[in-house]
Short mmCIF file of C-alpha atoms in Angstrom, two decimals:
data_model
loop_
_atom_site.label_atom_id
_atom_site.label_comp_id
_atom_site.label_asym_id
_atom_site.label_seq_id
_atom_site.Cartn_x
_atom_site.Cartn_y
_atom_site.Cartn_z
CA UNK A 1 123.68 123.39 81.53
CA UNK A 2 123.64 122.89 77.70
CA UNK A 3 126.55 120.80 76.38
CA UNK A 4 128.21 119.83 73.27
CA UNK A 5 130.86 118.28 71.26
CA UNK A 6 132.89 119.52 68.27
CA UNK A 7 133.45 116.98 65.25
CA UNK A 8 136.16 117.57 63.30
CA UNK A 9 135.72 114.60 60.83
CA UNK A 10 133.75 116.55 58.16
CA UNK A 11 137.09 118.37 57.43
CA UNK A 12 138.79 115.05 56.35
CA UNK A 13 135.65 115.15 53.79
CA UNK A 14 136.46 118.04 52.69
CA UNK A 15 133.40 119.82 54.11
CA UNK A 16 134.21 123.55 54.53
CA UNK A 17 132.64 123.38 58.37
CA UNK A 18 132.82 121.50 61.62
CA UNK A 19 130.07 120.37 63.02
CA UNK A 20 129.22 121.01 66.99
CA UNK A 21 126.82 119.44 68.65
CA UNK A 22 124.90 120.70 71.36
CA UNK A 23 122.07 119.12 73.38
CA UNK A 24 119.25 121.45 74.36
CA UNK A 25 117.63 119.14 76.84
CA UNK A 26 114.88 118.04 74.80
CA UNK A 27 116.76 117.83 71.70
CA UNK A 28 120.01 117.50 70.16
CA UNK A 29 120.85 120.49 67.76
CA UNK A 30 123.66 120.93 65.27
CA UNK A 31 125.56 123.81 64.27
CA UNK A 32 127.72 124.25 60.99
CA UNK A 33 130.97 126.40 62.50
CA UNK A 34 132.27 128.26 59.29
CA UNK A 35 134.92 130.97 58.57
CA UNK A 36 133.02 134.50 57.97
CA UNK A 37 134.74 137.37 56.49
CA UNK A 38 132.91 140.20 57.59
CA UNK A 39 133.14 143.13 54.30
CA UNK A 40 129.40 145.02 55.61
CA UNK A 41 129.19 144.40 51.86
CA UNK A 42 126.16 146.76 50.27
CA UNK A 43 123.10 144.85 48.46
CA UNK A 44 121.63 146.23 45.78
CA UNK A 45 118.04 143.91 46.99
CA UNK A 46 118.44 145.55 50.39
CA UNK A 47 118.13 149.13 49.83
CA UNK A 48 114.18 148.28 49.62
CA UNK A 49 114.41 147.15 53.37
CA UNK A 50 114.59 150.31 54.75
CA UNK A 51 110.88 150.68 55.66
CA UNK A 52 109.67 147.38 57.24
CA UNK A 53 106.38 147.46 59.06
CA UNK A 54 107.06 145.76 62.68
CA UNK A 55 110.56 146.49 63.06
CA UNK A 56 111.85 149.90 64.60
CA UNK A 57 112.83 152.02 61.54
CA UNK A 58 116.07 153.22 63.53
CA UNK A 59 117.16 149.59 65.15
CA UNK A 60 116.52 148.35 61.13
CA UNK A 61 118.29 151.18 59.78
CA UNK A 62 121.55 150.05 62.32
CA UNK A 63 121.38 146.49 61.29
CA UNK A 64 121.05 146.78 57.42
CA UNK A 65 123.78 148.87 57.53
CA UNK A 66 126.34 146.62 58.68
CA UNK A 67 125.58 144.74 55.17
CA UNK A 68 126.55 141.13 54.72
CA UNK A 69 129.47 138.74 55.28
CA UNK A 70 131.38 135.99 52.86
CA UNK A 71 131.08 132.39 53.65
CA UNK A 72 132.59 129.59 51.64
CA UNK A 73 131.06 128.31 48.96
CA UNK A 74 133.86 126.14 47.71
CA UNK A 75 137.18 125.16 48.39
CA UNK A 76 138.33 128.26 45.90
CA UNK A 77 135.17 130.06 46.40
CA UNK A 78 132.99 132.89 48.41
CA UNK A 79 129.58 133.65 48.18
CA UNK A 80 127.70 136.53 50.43
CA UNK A 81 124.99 135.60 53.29
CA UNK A 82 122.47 137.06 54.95
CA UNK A 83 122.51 134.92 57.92
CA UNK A 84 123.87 137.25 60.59
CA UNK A 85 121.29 140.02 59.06
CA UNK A 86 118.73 137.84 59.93
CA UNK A 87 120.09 136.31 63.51
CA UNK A 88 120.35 140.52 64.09
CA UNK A 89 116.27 141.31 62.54
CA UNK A 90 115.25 138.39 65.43
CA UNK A 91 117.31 139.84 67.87
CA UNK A 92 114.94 143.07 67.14
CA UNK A 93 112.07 141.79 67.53
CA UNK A 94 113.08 140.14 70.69
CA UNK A 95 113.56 143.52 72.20
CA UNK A 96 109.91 144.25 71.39
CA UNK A 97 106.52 143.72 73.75
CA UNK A 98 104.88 140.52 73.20
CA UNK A 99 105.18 136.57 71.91
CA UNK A 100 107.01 137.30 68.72
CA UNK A 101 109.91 135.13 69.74
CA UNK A 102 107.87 132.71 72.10
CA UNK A 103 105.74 131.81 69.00
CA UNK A 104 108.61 130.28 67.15
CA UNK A 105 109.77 128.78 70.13
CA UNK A 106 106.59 127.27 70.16
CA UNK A 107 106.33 126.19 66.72
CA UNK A 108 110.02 124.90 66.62
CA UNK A 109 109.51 122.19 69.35
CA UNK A 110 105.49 121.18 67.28
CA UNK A 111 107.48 121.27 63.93
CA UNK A 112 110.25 118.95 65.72
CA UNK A 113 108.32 116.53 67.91
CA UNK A 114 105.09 116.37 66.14
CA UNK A 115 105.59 117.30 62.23
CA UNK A 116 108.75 115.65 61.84
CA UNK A 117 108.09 112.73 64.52
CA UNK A 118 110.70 113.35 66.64
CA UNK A 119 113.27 114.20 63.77
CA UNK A 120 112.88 111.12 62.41
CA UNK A 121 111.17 112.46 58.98
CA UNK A 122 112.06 115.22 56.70
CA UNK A 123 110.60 118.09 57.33
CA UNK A 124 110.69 122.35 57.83
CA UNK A 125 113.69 123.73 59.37
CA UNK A 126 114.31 126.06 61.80
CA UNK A 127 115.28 128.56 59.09
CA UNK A 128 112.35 128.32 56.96
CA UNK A 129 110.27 129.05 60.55
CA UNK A 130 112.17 131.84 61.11
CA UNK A 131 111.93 133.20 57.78
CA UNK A 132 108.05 132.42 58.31
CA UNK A 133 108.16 134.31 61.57
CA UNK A 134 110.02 137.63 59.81
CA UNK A 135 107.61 137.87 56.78
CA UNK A 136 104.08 137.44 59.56
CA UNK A 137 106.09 140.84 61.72
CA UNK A 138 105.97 142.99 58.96
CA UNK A 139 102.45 141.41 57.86
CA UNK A 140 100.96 141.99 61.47
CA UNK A 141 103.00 145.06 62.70
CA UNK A 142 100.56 145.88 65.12
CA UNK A 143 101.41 145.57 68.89
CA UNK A 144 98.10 144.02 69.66
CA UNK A 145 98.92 141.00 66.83
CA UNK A 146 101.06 139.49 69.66
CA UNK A 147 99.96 140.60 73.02
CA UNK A 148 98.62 136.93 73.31
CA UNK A 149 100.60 133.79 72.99
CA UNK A 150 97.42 131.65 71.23
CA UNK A 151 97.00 134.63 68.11
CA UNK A 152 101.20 134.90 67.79
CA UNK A 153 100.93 131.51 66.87
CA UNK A 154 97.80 131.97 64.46
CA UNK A 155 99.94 134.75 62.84
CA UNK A 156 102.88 132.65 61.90
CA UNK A 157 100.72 129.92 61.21
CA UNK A 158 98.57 131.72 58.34
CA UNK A 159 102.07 133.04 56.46
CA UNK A 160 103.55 129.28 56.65
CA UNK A 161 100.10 127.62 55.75
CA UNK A 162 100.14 130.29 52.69
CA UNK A 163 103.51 129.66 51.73
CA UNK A 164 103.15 125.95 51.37
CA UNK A 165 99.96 125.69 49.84
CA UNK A 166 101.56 128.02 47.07
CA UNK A 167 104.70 126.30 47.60
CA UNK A 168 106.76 129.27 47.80
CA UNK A 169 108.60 130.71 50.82
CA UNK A 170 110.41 133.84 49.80
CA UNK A 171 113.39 134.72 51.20
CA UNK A 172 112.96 137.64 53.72
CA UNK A 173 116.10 139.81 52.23
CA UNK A 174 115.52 138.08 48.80
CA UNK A 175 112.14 138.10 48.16
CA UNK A 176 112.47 136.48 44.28
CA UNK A 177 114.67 133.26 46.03
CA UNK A 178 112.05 130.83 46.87
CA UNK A 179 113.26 128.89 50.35
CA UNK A 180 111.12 125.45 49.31
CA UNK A 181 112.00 125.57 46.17
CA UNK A 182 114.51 122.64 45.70
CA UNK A 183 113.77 121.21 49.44
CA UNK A 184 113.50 117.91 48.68
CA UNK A 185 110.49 117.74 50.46
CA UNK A 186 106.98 116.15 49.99
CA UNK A 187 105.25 119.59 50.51
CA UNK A 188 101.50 118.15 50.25
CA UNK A 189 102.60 115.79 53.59
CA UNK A 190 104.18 119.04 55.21
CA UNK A 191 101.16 121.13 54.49
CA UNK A 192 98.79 118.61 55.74
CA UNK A 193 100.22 118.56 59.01
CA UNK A 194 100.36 122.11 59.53
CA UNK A 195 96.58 122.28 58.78
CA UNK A 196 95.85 119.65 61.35
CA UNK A 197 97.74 121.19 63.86
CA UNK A 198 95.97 124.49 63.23
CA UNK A 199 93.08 123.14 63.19
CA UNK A 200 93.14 120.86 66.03
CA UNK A 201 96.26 121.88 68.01
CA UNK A 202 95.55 120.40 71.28
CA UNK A 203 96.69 116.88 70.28
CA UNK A 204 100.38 118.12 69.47
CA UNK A 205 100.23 120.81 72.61
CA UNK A 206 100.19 118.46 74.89
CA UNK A 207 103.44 117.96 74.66
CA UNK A 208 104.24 121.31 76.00
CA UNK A 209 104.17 123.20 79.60
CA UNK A 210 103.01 126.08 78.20
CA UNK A 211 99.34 126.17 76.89
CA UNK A 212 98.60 128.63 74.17
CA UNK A 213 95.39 130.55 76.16
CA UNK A 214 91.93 130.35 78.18
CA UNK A 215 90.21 130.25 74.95
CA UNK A 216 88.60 127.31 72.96
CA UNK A 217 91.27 125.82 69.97
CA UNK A 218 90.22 127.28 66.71
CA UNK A 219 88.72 125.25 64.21
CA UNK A 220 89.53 125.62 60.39
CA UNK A 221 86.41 126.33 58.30
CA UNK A 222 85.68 124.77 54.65
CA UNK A 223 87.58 126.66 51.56
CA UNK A 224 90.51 127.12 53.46
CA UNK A 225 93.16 125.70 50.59
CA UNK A 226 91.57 127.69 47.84
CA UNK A 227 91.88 130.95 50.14
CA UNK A 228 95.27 129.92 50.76
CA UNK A 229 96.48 129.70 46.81
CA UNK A 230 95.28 133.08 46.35
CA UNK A 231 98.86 134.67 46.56
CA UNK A 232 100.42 132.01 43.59
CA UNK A 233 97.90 133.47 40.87
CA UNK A 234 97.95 137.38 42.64
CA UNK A 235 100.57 138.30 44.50
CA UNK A 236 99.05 141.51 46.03
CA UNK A 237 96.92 139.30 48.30
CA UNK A 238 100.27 138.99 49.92
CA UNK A 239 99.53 141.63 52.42
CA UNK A 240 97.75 142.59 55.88
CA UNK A 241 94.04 142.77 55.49
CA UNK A 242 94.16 138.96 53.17
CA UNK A 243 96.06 137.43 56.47
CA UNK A 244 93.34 138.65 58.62
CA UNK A 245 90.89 136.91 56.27
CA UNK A 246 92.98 133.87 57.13
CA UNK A 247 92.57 134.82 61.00
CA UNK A 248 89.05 134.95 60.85
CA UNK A 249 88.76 131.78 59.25
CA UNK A 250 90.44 130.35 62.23
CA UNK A 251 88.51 132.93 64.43
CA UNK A 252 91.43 134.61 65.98
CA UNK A 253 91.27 137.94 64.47
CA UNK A 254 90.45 139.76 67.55
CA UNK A 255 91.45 143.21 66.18
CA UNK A 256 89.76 146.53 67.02
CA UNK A 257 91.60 149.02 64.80
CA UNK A 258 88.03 150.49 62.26
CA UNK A 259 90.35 150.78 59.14
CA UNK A 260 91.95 147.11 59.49
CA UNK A 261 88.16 145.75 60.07
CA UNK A 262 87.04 147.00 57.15
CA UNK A 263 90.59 146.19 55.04
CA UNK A 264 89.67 142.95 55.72
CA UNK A 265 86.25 142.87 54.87
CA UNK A 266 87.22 144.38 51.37
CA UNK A 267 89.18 141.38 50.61
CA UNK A 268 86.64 138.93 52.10
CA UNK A 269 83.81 140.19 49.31
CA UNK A 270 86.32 140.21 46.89
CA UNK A 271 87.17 136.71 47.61
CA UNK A 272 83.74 135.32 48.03
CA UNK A 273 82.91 137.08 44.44
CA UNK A 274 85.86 134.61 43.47
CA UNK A 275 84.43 131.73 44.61
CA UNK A 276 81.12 132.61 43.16
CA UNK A 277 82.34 132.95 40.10
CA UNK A 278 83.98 129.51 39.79
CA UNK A 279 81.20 127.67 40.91
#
């Protein structure tokens, strides 16, 4: 059974939360307690959501609807959050067939133990995963994208390998708030671990019960970065069929679906006439 501890000495700083405590078994994980005022305050940034590829329109259309909360943002202050919209969108696609969920499960305990050494280095956070894990649903909406634990992975891993080689993570609900921006951290370091992980995953895997699949680890091919920055100078590569150029590179595409195929065989001659042209 989990258990944990509730600090109240961040509220002789002045802090405006208490801090629990609660050990997981492998890991010790701490939660901010603050007062919410739930308003189901409209935002003007959200009426866009309505139509998300990978989320049920009608479960998205409940959970948008209850709008967002105020949190403290200063002794004298509120400011609105999106956090229990986006505890609800996971919920969501928890409900749904496949690894969705078991991905960032997956990815959580690599970025924890492996990435960030145990916690002991600076480093992604659970949020920005789960922010990565939101944006690669609606990318790869299709059922198929996560019948297999080994390609869930892939799919999260392509988003956050894109997001930090262009250094931007945008913010799910807020897509023009950029998550790394301001992070503190070394982002090169960060990226270059992610790369070797999806690249060579077995050495960090071991850590874990759970293998990813019967099939051979993928291996990253040559060019990879460059494809990667594509989205910082063109932002419509941020969509489906560029992704599942990123797949194939790591040779987990594995879809069927005629139309998709050839989507993403568009944007691999368009990208190769790139390179050519730089050369």
């Amino acid at each position: 059974m989990d258990t944990g501890s509730l600090n109240a000495d961040s509220l002789r700083e002045e802090q405006l939360h208490l801090s629990l405590l609660v050990s997981s078994g492998w890991r010790t994980i701490r939660f901010h307690v603050v007062p919410v005022v739930r308003r189901g305050l409209g935002v003007p940034a959200l009426e866009g959501a309505q139509q998300m590829p990978g989320f049920p329109e009608a479960s998205l259309r409940r959970v948008l609807s209850q709008g967002v909360d105020l949190v403290p943002a200063s002794a004298q202050l509120w400011r609105t959050s999106t956090d229990y919209l986006l505890t609800r969108l996971l919920g969501e696609l928890g409900s749904l067939q496949g690894h969705r969920l078991d991905s960032l499960s997956v990815l959580d305990r690599v970025n924890h133990e492996s990435w960030r050494d145990g916690g002991r280095t600076d480093g992604l956070t659970f949020s920005h995963l789960k922010m990565v894990l939101l944006w690669a649903s609606t990318l790869f909406p299709a059922p198929e994208d996560w019948a297999e634990l080994q390609g869930a992975v892939y799919r999260v891993l392509v988003v956050l390998l894109c997001c930090l080689a262009t250094r931007r993570l945008p913010h799910f609900l807020h897509p023009h708030h950029n998550l790394l921006q301001g992070s503190g951290l070394d982002l090169g370091v960060v990226y270059q671990r992610v790369e070797g992980f999806a690249s060579q995953p077995e050495a960090a895997l071991r850590i874990h019960a759970t293998h990813l699949g019967r099939s051979p680890p993928p291996r990253v091919s040559s060019g990879l970065k460059a494809l990667l920055q594509l989205p910082a100078s063109d932002p419509t590569y941020w969509a489906t069929a560029y992704f599942d150029v990123l797949l194939d590179k790591f040779q987990v595409f594995n879809i069927q679906d005629e139309d998709r195929i050839a989507a993403m065989q568009s944007i691999f001659q368009k990208t190769r006439t790139l390179g050519s042209k730089e050369r």
